[in-house]
CSV table of C-alpha atoms in Angstrom, one decimal:
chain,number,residue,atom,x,y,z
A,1,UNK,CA,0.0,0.0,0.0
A,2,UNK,CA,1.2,3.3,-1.1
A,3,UNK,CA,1.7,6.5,1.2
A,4,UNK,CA,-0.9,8.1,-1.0
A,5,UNK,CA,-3.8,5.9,-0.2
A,6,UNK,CA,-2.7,6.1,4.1
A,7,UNK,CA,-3.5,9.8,3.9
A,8,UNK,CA,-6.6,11.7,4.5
A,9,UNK,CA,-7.5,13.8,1.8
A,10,UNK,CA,-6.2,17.2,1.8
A,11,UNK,CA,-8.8,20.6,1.9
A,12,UNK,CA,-8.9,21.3,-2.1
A,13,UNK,CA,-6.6,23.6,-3.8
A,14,UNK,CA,-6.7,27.2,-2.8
A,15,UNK,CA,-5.6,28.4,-5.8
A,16,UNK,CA,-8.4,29.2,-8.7
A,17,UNK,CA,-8.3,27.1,-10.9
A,18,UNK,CA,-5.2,25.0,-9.8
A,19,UNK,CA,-4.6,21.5,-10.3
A,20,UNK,CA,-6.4,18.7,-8.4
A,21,UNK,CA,-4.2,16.3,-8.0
A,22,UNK,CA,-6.3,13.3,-7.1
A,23,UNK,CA,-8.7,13.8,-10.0
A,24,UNK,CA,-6.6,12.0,-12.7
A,25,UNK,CA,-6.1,13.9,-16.0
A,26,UNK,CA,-5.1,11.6,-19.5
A,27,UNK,CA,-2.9,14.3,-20.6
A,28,UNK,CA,-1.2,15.4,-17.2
A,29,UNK,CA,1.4,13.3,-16.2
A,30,UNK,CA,2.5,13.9,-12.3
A,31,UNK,CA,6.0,12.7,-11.2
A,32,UNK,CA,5.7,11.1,-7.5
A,33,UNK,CA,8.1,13.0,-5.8
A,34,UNK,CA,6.3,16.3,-6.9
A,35,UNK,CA,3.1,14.6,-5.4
A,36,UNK,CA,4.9,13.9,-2.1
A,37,UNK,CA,6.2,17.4,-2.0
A,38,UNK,CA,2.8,18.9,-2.8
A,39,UNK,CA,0.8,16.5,0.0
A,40,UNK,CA,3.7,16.9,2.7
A,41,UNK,CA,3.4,21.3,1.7
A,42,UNK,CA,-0.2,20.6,2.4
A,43,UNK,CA,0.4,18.6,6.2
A,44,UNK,CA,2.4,21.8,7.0
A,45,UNK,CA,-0.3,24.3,6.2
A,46,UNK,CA,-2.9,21.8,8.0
A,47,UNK,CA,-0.1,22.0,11.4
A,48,UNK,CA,0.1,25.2,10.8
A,49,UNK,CA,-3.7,26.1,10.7
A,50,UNK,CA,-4.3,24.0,13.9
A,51,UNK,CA,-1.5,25.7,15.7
A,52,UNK,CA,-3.1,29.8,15.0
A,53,UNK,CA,-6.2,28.2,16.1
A,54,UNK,CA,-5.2,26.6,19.1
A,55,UNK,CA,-3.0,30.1,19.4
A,56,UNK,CA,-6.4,32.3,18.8
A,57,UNK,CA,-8.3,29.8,21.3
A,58,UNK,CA,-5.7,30.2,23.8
A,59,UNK,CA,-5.4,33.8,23.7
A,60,UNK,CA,-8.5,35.5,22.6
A,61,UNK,CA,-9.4,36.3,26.1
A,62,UNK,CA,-6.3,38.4,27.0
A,63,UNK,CA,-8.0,42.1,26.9
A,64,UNK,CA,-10.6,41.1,29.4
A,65,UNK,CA,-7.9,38.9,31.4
A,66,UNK,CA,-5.7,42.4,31.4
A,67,UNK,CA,-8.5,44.3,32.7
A,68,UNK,CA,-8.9,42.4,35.8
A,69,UNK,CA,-5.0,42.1,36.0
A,70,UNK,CA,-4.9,45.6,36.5
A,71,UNK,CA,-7.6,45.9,39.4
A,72,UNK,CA,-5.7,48.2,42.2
A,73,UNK,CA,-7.7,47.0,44.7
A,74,UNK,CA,-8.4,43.2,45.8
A,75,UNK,CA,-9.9,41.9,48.9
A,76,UNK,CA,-9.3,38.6,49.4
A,77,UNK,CA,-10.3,38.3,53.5
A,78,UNK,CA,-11.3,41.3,54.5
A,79,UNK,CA,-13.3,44.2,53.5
A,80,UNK,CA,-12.8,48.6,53.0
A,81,UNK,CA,-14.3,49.3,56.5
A,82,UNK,CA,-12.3,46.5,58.4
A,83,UNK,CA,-9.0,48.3,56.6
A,84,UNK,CA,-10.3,51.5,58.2
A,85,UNK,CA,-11.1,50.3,61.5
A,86,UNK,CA,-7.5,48.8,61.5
A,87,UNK,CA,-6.2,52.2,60.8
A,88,UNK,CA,-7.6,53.6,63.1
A,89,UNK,CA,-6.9,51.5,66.0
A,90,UNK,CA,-2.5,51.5,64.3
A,91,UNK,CA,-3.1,55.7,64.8
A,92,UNK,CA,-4.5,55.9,67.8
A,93,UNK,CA,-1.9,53.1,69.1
A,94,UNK,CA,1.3,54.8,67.6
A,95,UNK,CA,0.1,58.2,67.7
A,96,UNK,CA,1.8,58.7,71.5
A,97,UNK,CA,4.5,57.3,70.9
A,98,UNK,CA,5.7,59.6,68.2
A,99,UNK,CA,4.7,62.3,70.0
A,100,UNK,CA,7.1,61.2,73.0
A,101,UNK,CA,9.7,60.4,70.3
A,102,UNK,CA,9.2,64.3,69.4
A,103,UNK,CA,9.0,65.8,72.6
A,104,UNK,CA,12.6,63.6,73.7
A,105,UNK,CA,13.8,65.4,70.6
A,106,UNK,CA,13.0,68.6,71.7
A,107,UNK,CA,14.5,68.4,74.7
A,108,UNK,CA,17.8,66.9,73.4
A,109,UNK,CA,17.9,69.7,71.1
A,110,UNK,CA,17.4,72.6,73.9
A,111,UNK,CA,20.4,71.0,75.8
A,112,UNK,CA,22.8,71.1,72.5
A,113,UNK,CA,21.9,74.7,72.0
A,114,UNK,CA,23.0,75.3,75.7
A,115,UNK,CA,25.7,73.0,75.5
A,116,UNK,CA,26.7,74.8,72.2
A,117,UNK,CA,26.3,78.2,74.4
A,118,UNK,CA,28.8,77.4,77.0
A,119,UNK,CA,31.2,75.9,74.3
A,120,UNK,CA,31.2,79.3,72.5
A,121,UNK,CA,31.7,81.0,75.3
A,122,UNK,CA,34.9,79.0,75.8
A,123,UNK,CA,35.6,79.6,72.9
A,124,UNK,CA,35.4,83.6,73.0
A,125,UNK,CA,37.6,83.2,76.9
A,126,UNK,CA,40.0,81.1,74.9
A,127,UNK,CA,40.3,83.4,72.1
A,128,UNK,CA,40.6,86.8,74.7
A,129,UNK,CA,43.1,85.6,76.8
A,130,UNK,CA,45.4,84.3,73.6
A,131,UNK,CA,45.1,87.8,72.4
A,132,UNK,CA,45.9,89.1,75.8
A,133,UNK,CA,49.3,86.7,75.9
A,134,UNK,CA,49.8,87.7,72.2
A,135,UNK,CA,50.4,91.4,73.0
A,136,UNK,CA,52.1,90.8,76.0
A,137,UNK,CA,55.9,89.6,76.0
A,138,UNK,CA,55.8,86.3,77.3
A,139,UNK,CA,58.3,86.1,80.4
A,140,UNK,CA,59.6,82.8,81.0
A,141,UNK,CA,58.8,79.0,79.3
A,142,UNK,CA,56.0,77.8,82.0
A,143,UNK,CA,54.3,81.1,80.3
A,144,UNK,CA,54.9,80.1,76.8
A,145,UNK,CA,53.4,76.6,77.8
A,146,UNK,CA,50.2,77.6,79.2
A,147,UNK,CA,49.6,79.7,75.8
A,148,UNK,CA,50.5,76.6,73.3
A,149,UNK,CA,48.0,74.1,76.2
A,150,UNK,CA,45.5,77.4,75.5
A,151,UNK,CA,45.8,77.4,72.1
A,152,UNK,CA,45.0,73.8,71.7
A,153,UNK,CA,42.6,73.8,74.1
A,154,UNK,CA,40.9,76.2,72.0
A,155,UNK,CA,41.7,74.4,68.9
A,156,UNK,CA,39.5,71.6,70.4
A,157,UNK,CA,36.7,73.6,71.7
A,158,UNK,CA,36.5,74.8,68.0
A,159,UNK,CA,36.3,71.4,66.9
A,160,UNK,CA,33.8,70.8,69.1
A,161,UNK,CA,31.6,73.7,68.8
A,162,UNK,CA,31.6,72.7,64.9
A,163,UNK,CA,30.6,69.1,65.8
A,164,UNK,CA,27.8,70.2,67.7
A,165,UNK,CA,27.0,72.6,65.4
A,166,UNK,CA,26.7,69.8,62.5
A,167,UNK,CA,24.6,67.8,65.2
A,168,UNK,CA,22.1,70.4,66.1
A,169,UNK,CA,21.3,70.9,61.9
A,170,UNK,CA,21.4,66.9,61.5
A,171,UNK,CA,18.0,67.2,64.4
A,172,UNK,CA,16.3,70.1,62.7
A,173,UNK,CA,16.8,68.2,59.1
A,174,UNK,CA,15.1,65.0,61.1
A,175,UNK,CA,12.8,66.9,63.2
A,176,UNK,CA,9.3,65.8,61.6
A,177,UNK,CA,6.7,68.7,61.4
A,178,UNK,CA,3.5,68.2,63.5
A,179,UNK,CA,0.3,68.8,62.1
């Protein structure tokens, strides 16, 4: 038995007026491989016809699947006014806390500026009496000792003034606003 007579028969030409290759002619004369070309070309646009349509059957339901892919909301559990009341109960709850948090804030904040107060003013004592040793001729080495000790001392209560300084803008840059 020949492959020819195994197979289904193929859809009919879609060509007008082409050739129909299982209605014998007298006059045609058909080699076989060019009839297994044309019936294996027409098992490929048969695979291929089955495949868009299982592609189309598969997908033709993708705008409306988008649509409720983009939903922003979705309540699986629980419902808007549960959210709410949940809300409302995490506010009231955390709500004193924060205000503590700020108030502790506050208060850490006064005490830099006070403690940034007395530094400048160490500072400014520091600064008078080197100018006071500067004009005055220093009269033995324990003298020139104190001023250097001074002058470092004041070199490091600059330091520190700065520090403090960079402290108290780093709380006013964290310090939330209250409503």
């Amino acid at each position: 038995m020949s492959r020819l007579s195994t197979l289904p028969r193929p859809r009919d030409s879609v060509f007008a007026g082409g050739v129909d290759l299982y209605r014998s002619d007298a006059n045609a004369v058909c080699p076989p491989n060019l009839r297994e070309c044309v019936l294996a070309m027409e098992d490929c646009c048969e695979e291929a016809y089955e495949a868009q349509q299982l592609l189309r059957n598969g997908t033709f339901d993708l705008p409306r699947m988008q649509k409720v892919l983009e939903s922003q909301r979705v309540f699986l559990l629980i419902d808007d006014g549960t959210v709410r009341k949940y809300k409302v109960d995490l506010a009231d709850e955390i709500e004193p806390q924060i205000n503590e948090l700020i108030d502790r804030v506050e208060q850490g904040l006064k005490a830099l500026r006070r403690k940034e107060g007395l530094v400048q003013n160490k500072v400014e004592a520091a600064r008078a009496m080197q100018s006071r040793a500067a004009t005055a001729p220093t009269a033995n080495k324990r003298e020139e000792r104190r001023v250097q000790m001074l002058s470092k001392q004041r070199q490091r209560l600059e330091q520190e003034v700065k520090t403090l300084e960079s402290q108290i803008l780093a709380l006013q840059n964290k310090r939330p606003v209250r409503s």
